PDB file of C-alpha atoms in Angstrom:
ATOM      1  CA  MET A  15       0.000   0.000   0.000  1.00  0.00           C
ATOM      2  CA  LEU A  16       1.335   3.403  -0.921  1.00  0.00           C
ATOM      3  CA  THR A  17       1.886   5.866   1.907  1.00  0.00           C
ATOM      4  CA  PRO A  18       0.358   9.289   1.217  1.00  0.00           C
ATOM      5  CA  PRO A  19       2.918  12.081   0.990  1.00  0.00           C
ATOM      6  CA  ARG A  20       3.568  14.130   4.100  1.00  0.00           C
ATOM      7  CA  THR A  21       2.050  17.573   4.272  1.00  0.00           C
ATOM      8  CA  VAL A  22       4.731  20.173   4.858  1.00  0.00           C
ATOM      9  CA  VAL A  23       3.711  23.582   6.176  1.00  0.00           C
ATOM     10  CA  ARG A  24       6.364  26.248   5.902  1.00  0.00           C
ATOM     11  CA  ARG A  25       7.001  28.446   8.941  1.00  0.00           C
ATOM     12  CA  ASP A  26       6.801  31.523   6.739  1.00  0.00           C
ATOM     13  CA  GLY A  27       3.575  30.385   5.102  1.00  0.00           C
ATOM     14  CA  GLY A  28       1.429  32.801   7.081  1.00  0.00           C
ATOM     15  CA  LEU A  29      -1.562  32.445   9.369  1.00  0.00           C
ATOM     16  CA  TYR A  30      -3.674  30.556   6.819  1.00  0.00           C
ATOM     17  CA  ALA A  31      -1.048  28.059   5.624  1.00  0.00           C
ATOM     18  CA  LEU A  32      -1.928  25.247   8.058  1.00  0.00           C
ATOM     19  CA  GLU A  33      -5.653  25.360   7.314  1.00  0.00           C
ATOM     20  CA  ARG A  34      -5.075  25.558   3.568  1.00  0.00           C
ATOM     21  CA  ALA A  35      -2.764  22.544   3.737  1.00  0.00           C
ATOM     22  CA  LEU A  36      -5.407  20.550   5.632  1.00  0.00           C
ATOM     23  CA  GLN A  37      -8.077  21.632   3.166  1.00  0.00           C
ATOM     24  CA  ARG A  38      -5.927  20.450   0.259  1.00  0.00           C
ATOM     25  CA  ARG A  39      -5.827  17.045   1.958  1.00  0.00           C
ATOM     26  CA  GLY A  40      -9.631  16.924   2.029  1.00  0.00           C
ATOM     27  CA  PHE A  41     -10.449  18.419   5.449  1.00  0.00           C
ATOM     28  CA  ARG A  42     -12.745  21.210   4.276  1.00  0.00           C
ATOM     29  CA  HIS A  43     -14.061  22.345   7.658  1.00  0.00           C
ATOM     30  CA  VAL A  44     -11.151  22.996   9.999  1.00  0.00           C
ATOM     31  CA  ALA A  45     -12.150  24.203  13.466  1.00  0.00           C
ATOM     32  CA  GLY A  46      -9.945  26.165  15.826  1.00  0.00           C
ATOM     33  CA  ALA A  47     -10.337  26.232  19.616  1.00  0.00           C
ATOM     34  CA  ASP A  48      -8.828  28.536  22.222  1.00  0.00           C
ATOM     35  CA  GLU A  49      -9.580  30.034  25.632  1.00  0.00           C
ATOM     36  CA  ALA A  50      -9.229  33.264  27.579  1.00  0.00           C
ATOM     37  CA  GLY A  51      -8.801  33.728  31.307  1.00  0.00           C
ATOM     38  CA  ARG A  52      -6.592  30.829  32.381  1.00  0.00           C
ATOM     39  CA  GLY A  53      -4.187  33.151  34.182  1.00  0.00           C
ATOM     40  CA  ALA A  54      -6.811  35.408  35.756  1.00  0.00           C
ATOM     41  CA  CYS A  55      -7.670  35.027  39.435  1.00  0.00           C
ATOM     42  CA  ALA A  56     -11.149  36.513  38.978  1.00  0.00           C
ATOM     43  CA  GLY A  57     -13.949  36.125  36.493  1.00  0.00           C
ATOM     44  CA  PRO A  58     -14.966  33.228  34.252  1.00  0.00           C
ATOM     45  CA  LEU A  59     -12.922  31.039  31.979  1.00  0.00           C
ATOM     46  CA  VAL A  60     -14.126  31.439  28.387  1.00  0.00           C
ATOM     47  CA  ALA A  61     -13.494  29.017  25.532  1.00  0.00           C
ATOM     48  CA  ALA A  62     -14.450  29.416  21.894  1.00  0.00           C
ATOM     49  CA  ALA A  63     -14.376  27.462  18.658  1.00  0.00           C
ATOM     50  CA  ALA A  64     -14.701  28.694  15.080  1.00  0.00           C
ATOM     51  CA  VAL A  65     -14.802  27.338  11.542  1.00  0.00           C
ATOM     52  CA  LEU A  66     -13.791  29.865   8.895  1.00  0.00           C
ATOM     53  CA  PRO A  67     -14.827  29.533   5.238  1.00  0.00           C
ATOM     54  CA  GLU A  68     -12.405  28.322   2.623  1.00  0.00           C
ATOM     55  CA  GLY A  69     -10.795  30.832   0.283  1.00  0.00           C
ATOM     56  CA  ARG A  70     -10.806  34.597   0.381  1.00  0.00           C
ATOM     57  CA  ARG A  71     -13.982  34.903   2.435  1.00  0.00           C
ATOM     58  CA  GLY A  72     -12.228  33.232   5.344  1.00  0.00           C
ATOM     59  CA  GLU A  73      -9.334  35.699   5.271  1.00  0.00           C
ATOM     60  CA  ILE A  74      -9.875  38.475   7.823  1.00  0.00           C
ATOM     61  CA  ASP A  75      -7.684  41.543   7.573  1.00  0.00           C
ATOM     62  CA  GLY A  76      -5.559  41.985  10.694  1.00  0.00           C
ATOM     63  CA  LEU A  77      -6.504  38.663  12.286  1.00  0.00           C
ATOM     64  CA  ALA A  78      -3.909  37.648  14.863  1.00  0.00           C
ATOM     65  CA  ASP A  79      -3.485  36.300  18.366  1.00  0.00           C
ATOM     66  CA  SER A  80      -5.968  38.320  20.436  1.00  0.00           C
ATOM     67  CA  LYS A  81      -3.242  39.234  22.955  1.00  0.00           C
ATOM     68  CA  LEU A  82      -1.341  41.057  20.207  1.00  0.00           C
ATOM     69  CA  LEU A  83      -4.301  43.209  19.159  1.00  0.00           C
ATOM     70  CA  THR A  84      -5.535  46.506  20.535  1.00  0.00           C
ATOM     71  CA  PRO A  85      -9.011  46.500  22.129  1.00  0.00           C
ATOM     72  CA  ALA A  86     -10.436  48.380  19.127  1.00  0.00           C
ATOM     73  CA  SER A  87      -8.895  45.899  16.673  1.00  0.00           C
ATOM     74  CA  ARG A  88     -10.216  42.960  18.695  1.00  0.00           C
ATOM     75  CA  GLU A  89     -13.743  44.361  18.596  1.00  0.00           C
ATOM     76  CA  ARG A  90     -13.566  44.890  14.820  1.00  0.00           C
ATOM     77  CA  ILE A  91     -12.150  41.438  14.156  1.00  0.00           C
ATOM     78  CA  TYR A  92     -14.638  39.858  16.572  1.00  0.00           C
ATOM     79  CA  GLN A  93     -17.483  41.219  14.473  1.00  0.00           C
ATOM     80  CA  GLU A  94     -15.850  40.045  11.255  1.00  0.00           C
ATOM     81  CA  VAL A  95     -15.431  36.540  12.672  1.00  0.00           C
ATOM     82  CA  VAL A  96     -19.089  36.526  13.725  1.00  0.00           C
ATOM     83  CA  ASP A  97     -20.162  37.732  10.282  1.00  0.00           C
ATOM     84  CA  ARG A  98     -17.945  35.409   8.237  1.00  0.00           C
ATOM     85  CA  ALA A  99     -17.571  32.186  10.211  1.00  0.00           C
ATOM     86  CA  LEU A 100     -19.429  29.132   8.970  1.00  0.00           C
ATOM     87  CA  ALA A 101     -20.004  28.370  12.655  1.00  0.00           C
ATOM     88  CA  TYR A 102     -18.747  29.480  16.033  1.00  0.00           C
ATOM     89  CA  ALA A 103     -19.485  28.711  19.658  1.00  0.00           C
ATOM     90  CA  VAL A 104     -18.534  30.408  22.923  1.00  0.00           C
ATOM     91  CA  VAL A 105     -18.576  28.672  26.309  1.00  0.00           C
ATOM     92  CA  VAL A 106     -18.455  30.517  29.654  1.00  0.00           C
ATOM     93  CA  VAL A 107     -17.328  28.658  32.792  1.00  0.00           C
ATOM     94  CA  PRO A 108     -18.048  30.545  36.049  1.00  0.00           C
ATOM     95  CA  ALA A 109     -15.336  31.043  38.661  1.00  0.00           C
ATOM     96  CA  GLU A 110     -16.997  28.738  41.169  1.00  0.00           C
ATOM     97  CA  GLU A 111     -16.946  25.884  38.646  1.00  0.00           C
ATOM     98  CA  VAL A 112     -13.232  26.489  38.062  1.00  0.00           C
ATOM     99  CA  ASP A 113     -12.759  26.162  41.833  1.00  0.00           C
ATOM    100  CA  ALA A 114     -14.881  23.032  42.054  1.00  0.00           C
ATOM    101  CA  ARG A 115     -13.459  21.094  39.098  1.00  0.00           C
ATOM    102  CA  GLY A 116      -9.994  22.546  38.623  1.00  0.00           C
ATOM    103  CA  LEU A 117      -8.678  24.896  35.946  1.00  0.00           C
ATOM    104  CA  HIS A 118      -7.234  22.344  33.535  1.00  0.00           C
ATOM    105  CA  VAL A 119     -10.298  20.095  33.659  1.00  0.00           C
ATOM    106  CA  CYS A 120     -12.580  23.079  33.018  1.00  0.00           C
ATOM    107  CA  ASN A 121     -10.350  24.346  30.216  1.00  0.00           C
ATOM    108  CA  LEU A 122     -10.438  21.094  28.268  1.00  0.00           C
ATOM    109  CA  ALA A 123     -14.129  20.508  28.988  1.00  0.00           C
ATOM    110  CA  ALA A 124     -15.021  24.004  27.776  1.00  0.00           C
ATOM    111  CA  MET A 125     -13.050  23.655  24.531  1.00  0.00           C
ATOM    112  CA  ARG A 126     -14.560  20.203  23.996  1.00  0.00           C
ATOM    113  CA  ARG A 127     -18.071  21.546  24.473  1.00  0.00           C
ATOM    114  CA  ALA A 128     -17.457  24.544  22.228  1.00  0.00           C
ATOM    115  CA  LEU A 129     -16.247  22.224  19.464  1.00  0.00           C
ATOM    116  CA  ALA A 130     -19.121  19.800  19.996  1.00  0.00           C
ATOM    117  CA  SER A 131     -21.606  22.679  19.851  1.00  0.00           C
ATOM    118  CA  LEU A 132     -20.552  23.906  16.414  1.00  0.00           C
ATOM    119  CA  THR A 133     -23.470  23.687  14.017  1.00  0.00           C
ATOM    120  CA  VAL A 134     -21.088  22.857  11.176  1.00  0.00           C
ATOM    121  CA  ARG A 135     -19.355  19.594  12.013  1.00  0.00           C
ATOM    122  CA  PRO A 136     -15.572  20.040  11.868  1.00  0.00           C
ATOM    123  CA  GLU A 137     -13.526  17.507   9.944  1.00  0.00           C
ATOM    124  CA  TYR A 138     -10.285  18.451  11.690  1.00  0.00           C
ATOM    125  CA  VAL A 139      -9.575  20.355  14.902  1.00  0.00           C
ATOM    126  CA  LEU A 140      -6.661  22.645  15.744  1.00  0.00           C
ATOM    127  CA  SER A 141      -6.394  23.632  19.405  1.00  0.00           C
ATOM    128  CA  ASP A 142      -4.093  26.043  21.152  1.00  0.00           C
ATOM    129  CA  GLY A 143      -1.547  24.361  23.389  1.00  0.00           C
ATOM    130  CA  PHE A 144      -3.552  21.375  24.630  1.00  0.00           C
ATOM    131  CA  GLY A 145      -5.007  18.431  22.789  1.00  0.00           C
ATOM    132  CA  VAL A 146      -8.756  18.009  23.225  1.00  0.00           C
ATOM    133  CA  ASP A 147      -9.785  14.388  23.729  1.00  0.00           C
ATOM    134  CA  GLY A 148     -13.247  12.938  23.383  1.00  0.00           C
ATOM    135  CA  LEU A 149     -13.763  14.186  19.809  1.00  0.00           C
ATOM    136  CA  ASP A 150     -14.634  11.862  16.933  1.00  0.00           C
ATOM    137  CA  VAL A 151     -12.500  13.777  14.432  1.00  0.00           C
ATOM    138  CA  PRO A 152      -8.718  14.051  14.090  1.00  0.00           C
ATOM    139  CA  GLY A 153      -7.007  16.975  15.733  1.00  0.00           C
ATOM    140  CA  LEU A 154      -3.702  18.590  16.535  1.00  0.00           C
ATOM    141  CA  ALA A 155      -2.544  20.627  19.523  1.00  0.00           C
ATOM    142  CA  VAL A 156      -0.522  23.530  18.162  1.00  0.00           C
ATOM    143  CA  TRP A 157       2.021  25.387  20.285  1.00  0.00           C
ATOM    144  CA  LYS A 158       1.050  29.063  20.191  1.00  0.00           C
ATOM    145  CA  GLY A 159      -1.726  28.051  17.835  1.00  0.00           C
ATOM    146  CA  ASP A 160      -3.314  31.501  17.947  1.00  0.00           C
ATOM    147  CA  ARG A 161      -0.206  32.784  16.149  1.00  0.00           C
ATOM    148  CA  VAL A 162      -0.015  29.897  13.687  1.00  0.00           C
ATOM    149  CA  ALA A 163      -3.556  29.027  12.550  1.00  0.00           C
ATOM    150  CA  ALA A 164      -6.265  31.479  11.509  1.00  0.00           C
ATOM    151  CA  CYS A 165      -9.151  29.464  12.947  1.00  0.00           C
ATOM    152  CA  VAL A 166      -7.406  29.309  16.349  1.00  0.00           C
ATOM    153  CA  ALA A 167      -6.720  33.049  16.209  1.00  0.00           C
ATOM    154  CA  ALA A 168     -10.401  33.623  15.405  1.00  0.00           C
ATOM    155  CA  ALA A 169     -11.405  31.509  18.407  1.00  0.00           C
ATOM    156  CA  SER A 170      -8.978  33.438  20.615  1.00  0.00           C
ATOM    157  CA  VAL A 171     -10.580  36.740  19.589  1.00  0.00           C
ATOM    158  CA  LEU A 172     -14.085  35.399  20.271  1.00  0.00           C
ATOM    159  CA  ALA A 173     -13.034  34.182  23.720  1.00  0.00           C
ATOM    160  CA  LYS A 174     -11.062  37.287  24.652  1.00  0.00           C
ATOM    161  CA  VAL A 175     -13.685  39.830  23.580  1.00  0.00           C
ATOM    162  CA  THR A 176     -16.476  37.870  25.254  1.00  0.00           C
ATOM    163  CA  ARG A 177     -14.536  37.651  28.505  1.00  0.00           C
ATOM    164  CA  ASP A 178     -13.471  41.307  28.436  1.00  0.00           C
ATOM    165  CA  ARG A 179     -17.096  42.378  28.025  1.00  0.00           C
ATOM    166  CA  ILE A 180     -18.096  40.230  30.995  1.00  0.00           C
ATOM    167  CA  MET A 181     -15.336  41.736  33.150  1.00  0.00           C
ATOM    168  CA  VAL A 182     -16.418  45.283  32.261  1.00  0.00           C
ATOM    169  CA  GLU A 183     -19.955  44.389  33.389  1.00  0.00           C
ATOM    170  CA  LEU A 184     -18.594  42.879  36.610  1.00  0.00           C
ATOM    171  CA  ASP A 185     -16.718  46.095  37.307  1.00  0.00           C
ATOM    172  CA  GLY A 186     -20.085  47.780  37.758  1.00  0.00           C
ATOM    173  CA  THR A 187     -21.381  44.999  40.004  1.00  0.00           C
ATOM    174  CA  PHE A 188     -18.220  44.772  42.117  1.00  0.00           C
ATOM    175  CA  PRO A 189     -16.641  48.246  42.119  1.00  0.00           C
ATOM    176  CA  GLY A 190     -13.232  48.884  43.577  1.00  0.00           C
ATOM    177  CA  TYR A 191     -11.333  45.933  42.121  1.00  0.00           C
ATOM    178  CA  GLY A 192     -10.633  47.487  38.719  1.00  0.00           C
ATOM    179  CA  PHE A 193     -12.040  44.573  36.728  1.00  0.00           C
ATOM    180  CA  ALA A 194     -12.635  46.837  33.711  1.00  0.00           C
ATOM    181  CA  GLU A 195      -8.927  47.638  33.532  1.00  0.00           C
ATOM    182  CA  HIS A 196      -7.044  44.441  34.416  1.00  0.00           C
ATOM    183  CA  LYS A 197      -9.861  42.003  33.507  1.00  0.00           C
ATOM    184  CA  GLY A 198      -9.245  39.907  36.630  1.00  0.00           C
ATOM    185  CA  TYR A 199      -5.559  39.245  36.036  1.00  0.00           C
ATOM    186  CA  ILE A 200      -3.017  39.674  38.826  1.00  0.00           C
ATOM    187  CA  THR A 201      -1.663  43.216  38.766  1.00  0.00           C
ATOM    188  CA  ALA A 202      -0.310  45.443  41.511  1.00  0.00           C
ATOM    189  CA  GLU A 203      -3.591  47.376  41.561  1.00  0.00           C
ATOM    190  CA  HIS A 204      -5.646  44.201  41.760  1.00  0.00           C
ATOM    191  CA  THR A 205      -3.486  42.834  44.573  1.00  0.00           C
ATOM    192  CA  THR A 206      -3.900  46.062  46.543  1.00  0.00           C
ATOM    193  CA  ALA A 207      -7.677  45.973  46.081  1.00  0.00           C
ATOM    194  CA  LEU A 208      -7.806  42.340  47.176  1.00  0.00           C
ATOM    195  CA  ARG A 209      -5.946  43.177  50.393  1.00  0.00           C
ATOM    196  CA  GLN A 210      -8.186  46.154  51.118  1.00  0.00           C
ATOM    197  CA  LEU A 211     -11.581  44.725  50.126  1.00  0.00           C
ATOM    198  CA  GLY A 212     -11.091  40.982  50.349  1.00  0.00           C
ATOM    199  CA  PRO A 213     -12.270  38.736  47.505  1.00  0.00           C
ATOM    200  CA  CYS A 214     -15.735  38.805  45.946  1.00  0.00           C
ATOM    201  CA  ARG A 215     -17.665  35.854  44.520  1.00  0.00           C
ATOM    202  CA  GLU A 216     -16.111  36.366  41.110  1.00  0.00           C
ATOM    203  CA  HIS A 217     -12.652  35.577  42.501  1.00  0.00           C
ATOM    204  CA  ARG A 218     -11.188  32.084  42.211  1.00  0.00           C
ATOM    205  CA  PHE A 219     -10.553  30.844  45.725  1.00  0.00           C
ATOM    206  CA  SER A 220      -8.518  27.904  44.407  1.00  0.00           C
ATOM    207  CA  TYR A 221      -5.821  30.426  43.448  1.00  0.00           C
ATOM    208  CA  VAL A 222      -3.237  30.903  46.184  1.00  0.00           C
ATOM    209  CA  ASN A 223      -3.261  34.712  46.162  1.00  0.00           C
ATOM    210  CA  VAL A 224      -7.048  34.819  46.630  1.00  0.00           C
ATOM    211  CA  ALA A 225      -7.032  32.056  49.254  1.00  0.00           C
ATOM    212  CA  THR A 226      -4.321  33.886  51.190  1.00  0.00           C
ATOM    213  CA  VAL A 227      -6.181  37.193  51.510  1.00  0.00           C
ATOM    214  CA  SER A 228      -9.398  35.335  52.323  1.00  0.00           C
ATOM    215  CA  GLY A 229      -7.751  33.453  55.198  1.00  0.00           C
ATOM    216  CA  ARG A 230      -8.457  30.074  53.577  1.00  0.00           C
ATOM    217  CA  GLU A 231      -4.960  29.302  52.300  1.00  0.00           C
ATOM    218  CA  GLY A 232      -4.593  26.244  54.548  1.00  0.00           C
ATOM    219  CA  ARG A 233      -7.492  24.408  52.919  1.00  0.00           C
ATOM    220  CA  PRO A 234      -7.239  22.081  49.907  1.00  0.00           C
ATOM    221  CA  PRO A 235      -7.713  24.036  46.650  1.00  0.00           C
ATOM    222  CA  ARG A 236     -11.200  22.733  45.875  1.00  0.00           C
ATOM    223  CA  SER A 237     -12.571  23.460  49.350  1.00  0.00           C
ATOM    224  CA  ARG A 238     -11.344  27.036  49.619  1.00  0.00           C
ATOM    225  CA  ARG A 239     -14.435  28.715  48.213  1.00  0.00           C
ATOM    226  CA  PRO A 240     -16.724  29.782  51.070  1.00  0.00           C
ATOM    227  CA  GLY A 241     -20.420  29.028  51.103  1.00  0.00           C
ATOM    228  CA  ARG A 242     -23.040  31.456  49.886  1.00  0.00           C
ATOM    229  CA  THR A 243     -23.562  32.823  53.376  1.00  0.00           C
ATOM    230  CA  GLY A 244     -21.101  34.466  55.710  1.00  0.00           C
ATOM    231  CA  SER A 245     -18.641  37.326  55.779  1.00  0.00           C
ATOM    232  CA  HIS A 246     -18.129  37.448  52.020  1.00  0.00           C
ATOM    233  CA  GLN A 247     -21.701  38.449  51.175  1.00  0.00           C
ATOM    234  CA  PRO A 248     -22.791  39.920  48.874  1.00  0.00           C
ATOM    235  CA  MET A 249     -20.711  37.947  46.398  1.00  0.00           C
ATOM    236  CA  ALA A 250     -23.323  36.724  43.962  1.00  0.00           C
ATOM    237  CA  ARG A 251     -23.361  36.573  40.222  1.00  0.00           C
ATOM    238  CA  THR A 252     -26.073  33.980  39.827  1.00  0.00           C
ATOM    239  CA  GLN A 253     -25.442  31.050  37.516  1.00  0.00           C
ATOM    240  CA  ALA A 254     -27.691  28.387  36.084  1.00  0.00           C
ATOM    241  CA  SER A 255     -28.639  25.654  38.514  1.00  0.00           C
ATOM    242  CA  GLY A 256     -25.971  23.030  38.896  1.00  0.00           C
ATOM    243  CA  GLY A 257     -23.210  25.355  37.746  1.00  0.00           C
ATOM    244  CA  THR A 258     -23.548  24.278  34.141  1.00  0.00           C
ATOM    245  CA  VAL A 259     -21.465  25.914  31.456  1.00  0.00           C
ATOM    246  CA  GLY A 260     -23.328  28.414  29.284  1.00  0.00           C
ATOM    247  CA  VAL A 261     -23.059  28.273  25.490  1.00  0.00           C
ATOM    248  CA  ALA A 262     -23.710  30.852  22.796  1.00  0.00           C
ATOM    249  CA  LEU A 263     -23.649  29.735  19.184  1.00  0.00           C
ATOM    250  CA  GLY A 264     -23.546  31.395  15.816  1.00  0.00           C
ATOM    251  CA  GLU A 265     -23.470  30.304  12.211  1.00  0.00           C
ATOM    252  CA  GLN A 266     -23.884  31.698   8.753  1.00  0.00           C
ATOM    253  CA  PRO A 267     -27.062  30.401   7.039  1.00  0.00           C
ATOM    254  CA  ARG A 268     -26.592  26.833   5.786  1.00  0.00           C
ATOM    255  CA  PRO A 269     -29.683  24.890   4.652  1.00  0.00           C
ATOM    256  CA  THR A 270     -28.722  21.554   6.165  1.00  0.00           C
ATOM    257  CA  ALA A 271     -27.041  22.734   9.379  1.00  0.00           C
ATOM    258  CA  PRO A 272     -28.784  21.371  12.500  1.00  0.00           C
ATOM    259  CA  VAL A 273     -29.172  23.552  15.574  1.00  0.00           C
ATOM    260  CA  GLY A 274     -27.788  22.005  18.749  1.00  0.00           C
ATOM    261  CA  GLU A 275     -29.660  21.696  22.011  1.00  0.00           C
ATOM    262  CA  ASP A 276     -27.258  24.073  23.758  1.00  0.00           C
ATOM    263  CA  VAL A 277     -28.212  27.134  21.710  1.00  0.00           C
ATOM    264  CA  VAL A 278     -28.758  30.183  23.899  1.00  0.00           C
ATOM    265  CA  MET A 279     -28.810  32.821  21.196  1.00  0.00           C
ATOM    266  CA  GLU A 280     -28.286  32.859  17.454  1.00  0.00           C
ATOM    267  CA  GLY A 281     -25.634  35.099  15.959  1.00  0.00           C
ATOM    268  CA  GLY A 282     -23.159  34.922  18.800  1.00  0.00           C
ATOM    269  CA  VAL A 283     -22.518  36.854  21.984  1.00  0.00           C
ATOM    270  CA  ARG A 284     -23.723  40.431  21.997  1.00  0.00           C
TER     271      ARG A 284
END
């Protein structure tokens, strides 16, 4: 039996080279998956998945790793991804679920659910950094995938913009922490606010810096979050019963595309 030739992707081939190479091998719908908020000690973890069209329509001017873009550029590219993608899905994991299940478990579960929720079934999956198991299609974990593959970069923008918008809203609910500025990441200003105000419910008590200022640093990571009553009230941003992950989906019109059971809103996150 003849062995098919290896696919070689040049390093200087650009952001679309990997997807185009896979498409030439017959994988028309290549999905990218990425997350935002792993390193934050407050706010949700957000994962996203996206399938861009083949050809020129799938090429978005200025698309790049979301961390390399200005806020204005991210917002513009976010809207272009929403408008052009064959399908996309965004999953939001609340802070208390991150504490209960662990960051890495939640990260993989959220990317898996985002990919499974796509209304256009991917034929190949590219994920940033970590391989996603439990899928029935081939996939590849790509180091710094949001700088290598367009579909991963698109997913990173969807996740980042969605999370940033949530953190700006939380800044109004929990003033004093500066969520609108640092988005829940550990900065000098955030650390000072934590020491002065103590943590709120949107903080991740499984993180050592939050557990320390809350006086719960001696407890195992998954038992550090206090109950809903006590000295940390009010700390509520209500979630769906059972702490389930929320999903928002979007797709461009396709006659045969089924709509999944997890649809919250059509057209993406607003």
